[in-house]
Coordinates of C-alpha atoms and ligand atoms in Angstrom, one line a residue:
X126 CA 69.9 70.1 111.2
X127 CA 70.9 71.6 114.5
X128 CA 74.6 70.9 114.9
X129 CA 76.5 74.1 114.9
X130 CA 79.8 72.3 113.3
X131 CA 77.2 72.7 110.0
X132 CA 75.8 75.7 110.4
X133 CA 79.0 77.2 110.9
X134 CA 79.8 77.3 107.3
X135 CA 76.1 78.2 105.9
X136 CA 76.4 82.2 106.2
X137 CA 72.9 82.6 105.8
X138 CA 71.6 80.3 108.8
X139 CA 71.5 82.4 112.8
X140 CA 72.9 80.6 115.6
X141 CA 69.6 78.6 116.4
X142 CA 70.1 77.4 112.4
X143 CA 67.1 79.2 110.9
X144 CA 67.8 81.1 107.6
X145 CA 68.0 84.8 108.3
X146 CA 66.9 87.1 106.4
X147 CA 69.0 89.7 107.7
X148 CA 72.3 87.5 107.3
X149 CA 71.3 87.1 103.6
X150 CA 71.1 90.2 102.7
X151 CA 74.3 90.7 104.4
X152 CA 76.2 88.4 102.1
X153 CA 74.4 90.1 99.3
X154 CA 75.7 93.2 100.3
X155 CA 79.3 91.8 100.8
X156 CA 79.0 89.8 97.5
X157 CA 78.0 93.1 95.4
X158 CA 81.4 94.3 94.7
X159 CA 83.0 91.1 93.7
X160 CA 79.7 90.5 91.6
X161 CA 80.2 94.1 89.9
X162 CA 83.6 93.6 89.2
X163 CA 83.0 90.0 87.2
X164 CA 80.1 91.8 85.2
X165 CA 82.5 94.3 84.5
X166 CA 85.8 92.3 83.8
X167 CA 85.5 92.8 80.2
X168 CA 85.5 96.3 80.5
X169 CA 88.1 96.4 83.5
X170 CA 90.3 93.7 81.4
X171 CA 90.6 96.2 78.5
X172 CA 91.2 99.3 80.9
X173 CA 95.1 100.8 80.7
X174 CA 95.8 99.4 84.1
X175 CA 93.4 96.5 85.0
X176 CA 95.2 95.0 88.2
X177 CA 95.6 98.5 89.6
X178 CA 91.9 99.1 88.7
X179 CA 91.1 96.1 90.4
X180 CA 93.6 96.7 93.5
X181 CA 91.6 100.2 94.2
X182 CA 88.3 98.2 94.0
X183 CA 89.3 96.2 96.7
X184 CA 90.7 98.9 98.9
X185 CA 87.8 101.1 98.6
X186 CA 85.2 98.5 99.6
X187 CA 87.3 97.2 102.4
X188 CA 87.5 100.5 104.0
X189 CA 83.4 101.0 103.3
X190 CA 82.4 97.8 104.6
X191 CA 85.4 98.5 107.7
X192 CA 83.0 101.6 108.3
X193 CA 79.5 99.9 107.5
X194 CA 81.1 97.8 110.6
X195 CA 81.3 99.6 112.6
X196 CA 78.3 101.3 112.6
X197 CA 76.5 98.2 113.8
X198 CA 76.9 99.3 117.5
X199 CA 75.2 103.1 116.4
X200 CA 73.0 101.4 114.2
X201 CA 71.1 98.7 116.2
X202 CA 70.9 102.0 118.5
X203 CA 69.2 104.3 116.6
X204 CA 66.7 102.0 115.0
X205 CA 66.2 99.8 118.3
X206 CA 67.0 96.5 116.5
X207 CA 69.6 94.6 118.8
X208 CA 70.0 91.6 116.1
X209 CA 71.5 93.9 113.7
X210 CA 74.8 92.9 116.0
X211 CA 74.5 89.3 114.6
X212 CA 76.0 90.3 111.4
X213 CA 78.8 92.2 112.5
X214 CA 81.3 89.3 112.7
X215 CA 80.2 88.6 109.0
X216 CA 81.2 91.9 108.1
X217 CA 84.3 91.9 109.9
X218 CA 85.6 88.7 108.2
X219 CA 84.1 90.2 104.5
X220 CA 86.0 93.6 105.3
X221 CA 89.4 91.0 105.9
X222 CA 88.6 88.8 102.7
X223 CA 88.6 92.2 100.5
X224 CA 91.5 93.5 102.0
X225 CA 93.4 90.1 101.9
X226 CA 92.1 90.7 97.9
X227 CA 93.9 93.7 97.9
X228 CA 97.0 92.7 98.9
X229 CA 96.6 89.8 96.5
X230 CA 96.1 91.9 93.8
X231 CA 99.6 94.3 94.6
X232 CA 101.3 90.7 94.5
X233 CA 100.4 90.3 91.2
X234 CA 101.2 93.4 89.9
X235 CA 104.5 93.2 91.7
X236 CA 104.7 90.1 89.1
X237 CA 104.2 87.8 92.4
X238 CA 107.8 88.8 93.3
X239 CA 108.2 88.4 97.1
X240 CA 111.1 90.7 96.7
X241 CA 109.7 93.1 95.0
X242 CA 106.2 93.6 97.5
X243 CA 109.0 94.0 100.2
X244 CA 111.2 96.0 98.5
X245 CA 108.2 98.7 97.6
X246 CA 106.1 98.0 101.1
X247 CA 109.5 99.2 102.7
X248 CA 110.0 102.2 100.7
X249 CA 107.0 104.1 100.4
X250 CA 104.9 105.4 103.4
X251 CA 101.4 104.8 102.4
X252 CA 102.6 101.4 101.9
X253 CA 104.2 100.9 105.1
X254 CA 101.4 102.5 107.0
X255 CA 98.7 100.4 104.9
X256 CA 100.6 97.0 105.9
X257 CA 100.4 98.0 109.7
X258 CA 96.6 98.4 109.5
X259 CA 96.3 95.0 107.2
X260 CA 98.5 93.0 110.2
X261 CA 95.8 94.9 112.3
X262 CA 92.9 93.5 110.4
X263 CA 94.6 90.0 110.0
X264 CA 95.0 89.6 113.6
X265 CA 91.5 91.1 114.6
X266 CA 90.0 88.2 112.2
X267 CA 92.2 85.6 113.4
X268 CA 90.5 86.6 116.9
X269 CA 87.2 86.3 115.8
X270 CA 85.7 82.8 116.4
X271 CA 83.8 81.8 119.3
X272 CA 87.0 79.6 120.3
X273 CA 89.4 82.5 120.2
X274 CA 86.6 84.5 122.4
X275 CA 87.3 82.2 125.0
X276 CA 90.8 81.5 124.8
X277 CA 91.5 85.4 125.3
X278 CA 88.8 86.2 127.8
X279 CA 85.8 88.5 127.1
X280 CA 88.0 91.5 128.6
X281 CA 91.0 91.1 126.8
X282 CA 89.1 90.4 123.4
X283 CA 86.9 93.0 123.6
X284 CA 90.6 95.4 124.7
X285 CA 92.3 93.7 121.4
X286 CA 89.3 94.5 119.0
X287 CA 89.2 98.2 120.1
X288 CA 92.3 98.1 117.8
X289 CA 89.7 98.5 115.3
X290 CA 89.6 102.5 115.6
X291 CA 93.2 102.7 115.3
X292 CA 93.2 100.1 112.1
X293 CA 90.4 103.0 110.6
X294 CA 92.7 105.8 111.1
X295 CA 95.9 104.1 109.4
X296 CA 93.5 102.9 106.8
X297 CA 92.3 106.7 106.0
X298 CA 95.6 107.8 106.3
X299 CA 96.9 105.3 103.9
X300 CA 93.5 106.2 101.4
X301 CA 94.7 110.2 101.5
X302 CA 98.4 109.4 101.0
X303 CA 97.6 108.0 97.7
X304 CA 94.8 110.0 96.7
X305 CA 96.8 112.6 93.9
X306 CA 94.2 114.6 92.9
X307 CA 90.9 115.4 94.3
X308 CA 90.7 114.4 98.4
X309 CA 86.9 115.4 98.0
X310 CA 85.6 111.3 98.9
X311 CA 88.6 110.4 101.1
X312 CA 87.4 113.6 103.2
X313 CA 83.6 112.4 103.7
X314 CA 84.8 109.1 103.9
X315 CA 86.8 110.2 107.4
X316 CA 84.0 112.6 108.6
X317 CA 81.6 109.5 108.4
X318 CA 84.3 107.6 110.8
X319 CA 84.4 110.6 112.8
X320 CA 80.7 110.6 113.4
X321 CA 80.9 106.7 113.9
X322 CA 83.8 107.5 116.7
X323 CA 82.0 110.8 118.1
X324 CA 79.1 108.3 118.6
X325 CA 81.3 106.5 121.2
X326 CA 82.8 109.4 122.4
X327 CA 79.5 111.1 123.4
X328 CA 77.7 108.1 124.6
X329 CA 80.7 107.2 126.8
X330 CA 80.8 110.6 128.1
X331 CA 77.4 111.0 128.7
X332 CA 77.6 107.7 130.5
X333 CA 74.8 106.2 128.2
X334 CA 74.5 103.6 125.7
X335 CA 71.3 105.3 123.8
X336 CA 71.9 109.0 122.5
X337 CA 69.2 111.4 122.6
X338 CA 68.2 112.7 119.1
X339 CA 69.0 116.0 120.5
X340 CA 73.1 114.4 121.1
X341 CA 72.9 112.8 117.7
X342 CA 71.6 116.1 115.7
X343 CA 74.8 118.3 118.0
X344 CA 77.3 115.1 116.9
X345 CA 76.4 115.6 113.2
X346 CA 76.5 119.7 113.5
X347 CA 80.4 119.5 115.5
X348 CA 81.3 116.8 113.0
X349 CA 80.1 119.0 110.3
X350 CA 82.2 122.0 111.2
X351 CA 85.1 120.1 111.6
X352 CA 85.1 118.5 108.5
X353 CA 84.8 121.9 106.8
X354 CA 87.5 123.4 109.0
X355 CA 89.7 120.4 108.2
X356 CA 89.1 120.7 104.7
X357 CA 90.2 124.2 104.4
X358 CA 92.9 123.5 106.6
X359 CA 94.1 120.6 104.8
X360 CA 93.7 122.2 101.3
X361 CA 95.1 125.6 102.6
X362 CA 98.5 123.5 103.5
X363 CA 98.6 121.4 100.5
X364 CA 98.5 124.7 97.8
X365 CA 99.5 127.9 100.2
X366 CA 96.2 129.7 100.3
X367 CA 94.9 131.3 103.3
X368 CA 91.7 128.0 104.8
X369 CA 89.3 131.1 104.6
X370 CA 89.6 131.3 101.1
X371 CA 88.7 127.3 100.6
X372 CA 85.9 127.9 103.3
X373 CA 84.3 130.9 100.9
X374 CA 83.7 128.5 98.4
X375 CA 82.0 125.9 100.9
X376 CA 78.4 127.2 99.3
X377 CA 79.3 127.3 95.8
X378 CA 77.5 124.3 94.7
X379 CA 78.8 124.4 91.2
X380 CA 82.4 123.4 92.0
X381 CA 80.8 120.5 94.1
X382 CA 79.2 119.7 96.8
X383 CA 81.6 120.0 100.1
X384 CA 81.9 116.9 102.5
X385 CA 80.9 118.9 105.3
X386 CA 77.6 119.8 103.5
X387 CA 77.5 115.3 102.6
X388 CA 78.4 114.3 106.2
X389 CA 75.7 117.3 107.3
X390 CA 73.5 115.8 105.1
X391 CA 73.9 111.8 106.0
X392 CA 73.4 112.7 109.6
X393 CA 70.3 114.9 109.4
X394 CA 68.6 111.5 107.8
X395 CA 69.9 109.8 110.6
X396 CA 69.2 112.2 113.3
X397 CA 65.3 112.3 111.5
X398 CA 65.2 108.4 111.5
X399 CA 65.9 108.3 115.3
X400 CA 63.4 110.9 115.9
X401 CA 60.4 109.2 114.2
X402 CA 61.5 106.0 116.1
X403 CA 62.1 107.8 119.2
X404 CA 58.3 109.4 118.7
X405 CA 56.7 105.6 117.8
X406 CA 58.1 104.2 120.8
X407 CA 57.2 106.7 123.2
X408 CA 53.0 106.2 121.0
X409 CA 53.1 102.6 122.2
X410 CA 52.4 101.0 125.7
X411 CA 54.9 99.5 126.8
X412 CA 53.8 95.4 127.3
X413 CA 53.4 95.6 131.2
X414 CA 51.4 98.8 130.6
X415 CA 49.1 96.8 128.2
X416 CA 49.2 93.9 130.6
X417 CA 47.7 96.2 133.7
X418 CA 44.7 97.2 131.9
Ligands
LIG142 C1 100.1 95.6 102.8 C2 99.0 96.3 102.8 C3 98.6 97.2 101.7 C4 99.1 97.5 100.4 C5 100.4 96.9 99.8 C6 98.3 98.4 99.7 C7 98.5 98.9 98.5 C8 97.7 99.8 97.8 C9 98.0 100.3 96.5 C10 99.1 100.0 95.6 C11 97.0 101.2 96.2 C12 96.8 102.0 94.9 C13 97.8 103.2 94.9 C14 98.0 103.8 93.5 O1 97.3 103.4 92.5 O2 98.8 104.7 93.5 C15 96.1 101.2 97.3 C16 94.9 102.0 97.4 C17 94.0 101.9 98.5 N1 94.1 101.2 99.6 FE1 95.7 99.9 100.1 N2 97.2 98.7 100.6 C18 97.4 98.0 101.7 C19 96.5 98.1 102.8 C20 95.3 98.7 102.9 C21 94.4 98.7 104.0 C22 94.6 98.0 105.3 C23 93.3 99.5 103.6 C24 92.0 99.8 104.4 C25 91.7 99.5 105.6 C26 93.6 100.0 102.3 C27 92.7 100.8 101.6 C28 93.0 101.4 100.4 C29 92.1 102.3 99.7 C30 90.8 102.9 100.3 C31 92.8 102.7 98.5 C32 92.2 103.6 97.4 C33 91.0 103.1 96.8 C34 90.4 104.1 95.8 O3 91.1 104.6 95.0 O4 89.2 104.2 95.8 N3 94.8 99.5 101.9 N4 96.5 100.4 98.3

């Protein structure tokens, strides 16, 4: 049971071909959405608009499990587990299979008219900026084998997969565009792939591949202010009202929580996490300290 040609195809099995736990709960996580949506297809089936219900599933999830992506790299940081890397792939491919889904779905409700899909994709912006991104995607998991790895070089791979960041940014753009109402989750949605990208940004700066809890808790504050400032900004634009008008009403809670307040929020529980980690590691002796006495 130890030729890779079979493993290849069971998910749930690491490269040495043991079942991993971490890889299982992977495609659990992957799988939920899907799952969801069959226990809820009467429901959806009997909605006013069920393939557009269904199209905005799809969408949504691919641009969460696009982010839960990349926040591997962070991630396997923060709480000092390098395997977490041996599920990005897996959630690479499962961010292209719901986005494929997506598109799938607008092909129906174009009433699989070849024509038609065209004819709109052309027409609208959101569309045409949400097709470059799913080309992006496309290619990025055409490029993802072992085989392809090779082909291109670890240089030139690694060059063509940091299309990623600008695939996220058409992808939010695309999300806000057709967003008519409230922008309130597209907002935290970007200010969480702000963080992810400020994550880079900092660690690249500060010439480092581990952040210090101090770097993580300034990241979260900056991304925090920007994200009310770009709020108020963007809401101050979109219905003529002076930003310092929106920002007054960042701490009354009963119109809602702000995303600056959510994305303050998400990465105070982060910035906690790497400090208890942070304070364990530093409590035990390192193995060649252990090994000396
Ligand atoms: C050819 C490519 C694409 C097409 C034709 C397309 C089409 C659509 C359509 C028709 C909607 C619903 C709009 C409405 O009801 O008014 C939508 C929503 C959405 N799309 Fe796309 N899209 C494409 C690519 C993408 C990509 C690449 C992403 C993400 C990486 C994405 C993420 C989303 C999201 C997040 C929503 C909103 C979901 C929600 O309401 O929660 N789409 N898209």
């Amino acid at each position: 049971m130890s030729d890779p040609a079979i493993h290849s195809w069971q998910l749930w099995r690491d490269r040495r071909g043991r079942v991993s736990i971490l890889r299982l709960v992977t495609l659990a996580l992957l799988l939920t959405p899907l799952a969801k949506a069959v226990f809820q297809a009467d429901e959806i089936a009997h909605g006013a608009r069920p393939l557009n219900e269904l199209i905005h599933r799809a969408g949504f999830w691919a641009l969460v499990f696009l982010g839960v992506t990349l926040a591997i790299t962070p991630f396997r940081r923060i709480i000092r587990y390098g395997n977490l890397i041996d599920v990005r792939r897996m959630l690479g491919v499962g961010t292209f299979c719901y986005i494929a889904a997506h598109l799938a779905l607008f092909f129906a409700d174009q009433s699989y008219s070849l024509a038609k899909v065209f004819h709109e994709i052309t027409h609208r912006v959101y569309l045409i900026i949400g097709a470059i991104a799913w080309l992006g995607l496309a290619a990025l998991a055409a490029t993802s084998t072992d085989g392809m790895v090779r082909r291109l070089g670890s240089l030139r791979w690694r060059r063509l997969h940091q299309a990623i960041y600008a695939i996220a940014l058409l992808g939010l753009i695309h999300y806000f565009q057709q967003t008519k109402a409230d922008v309130t989750v597209p907002t935290f949605a970007a200010s969480l792939f702000l963080w992810l990208i400020g994550y880079r940004v900092l660690a690249w700066w500060q010439d480092t591949s581990e952040l210090s809890t101090l770097s993580l808790l300034g990241l979260t504050i900056v991304v925090s202010l920007l994200t009310f400032a770009g709020e108020a900004v963007g809401i101050g634009i979109a219905f003529h009202i002076s930003p310092l008008r929106v920002l007054e009403t960042a701490f009354d809670f009963e119109v809602g929580i702000r995303p600056g307040w959510q994305v303050l929020a998400a990465g105070l529980v982060v910035v906690a996490i790497d400090a208890v980690i942070a304070r364990m590691r530093s409590r035990t002796p390192r193995a060649h300290e252990v090994a000396a006495e």
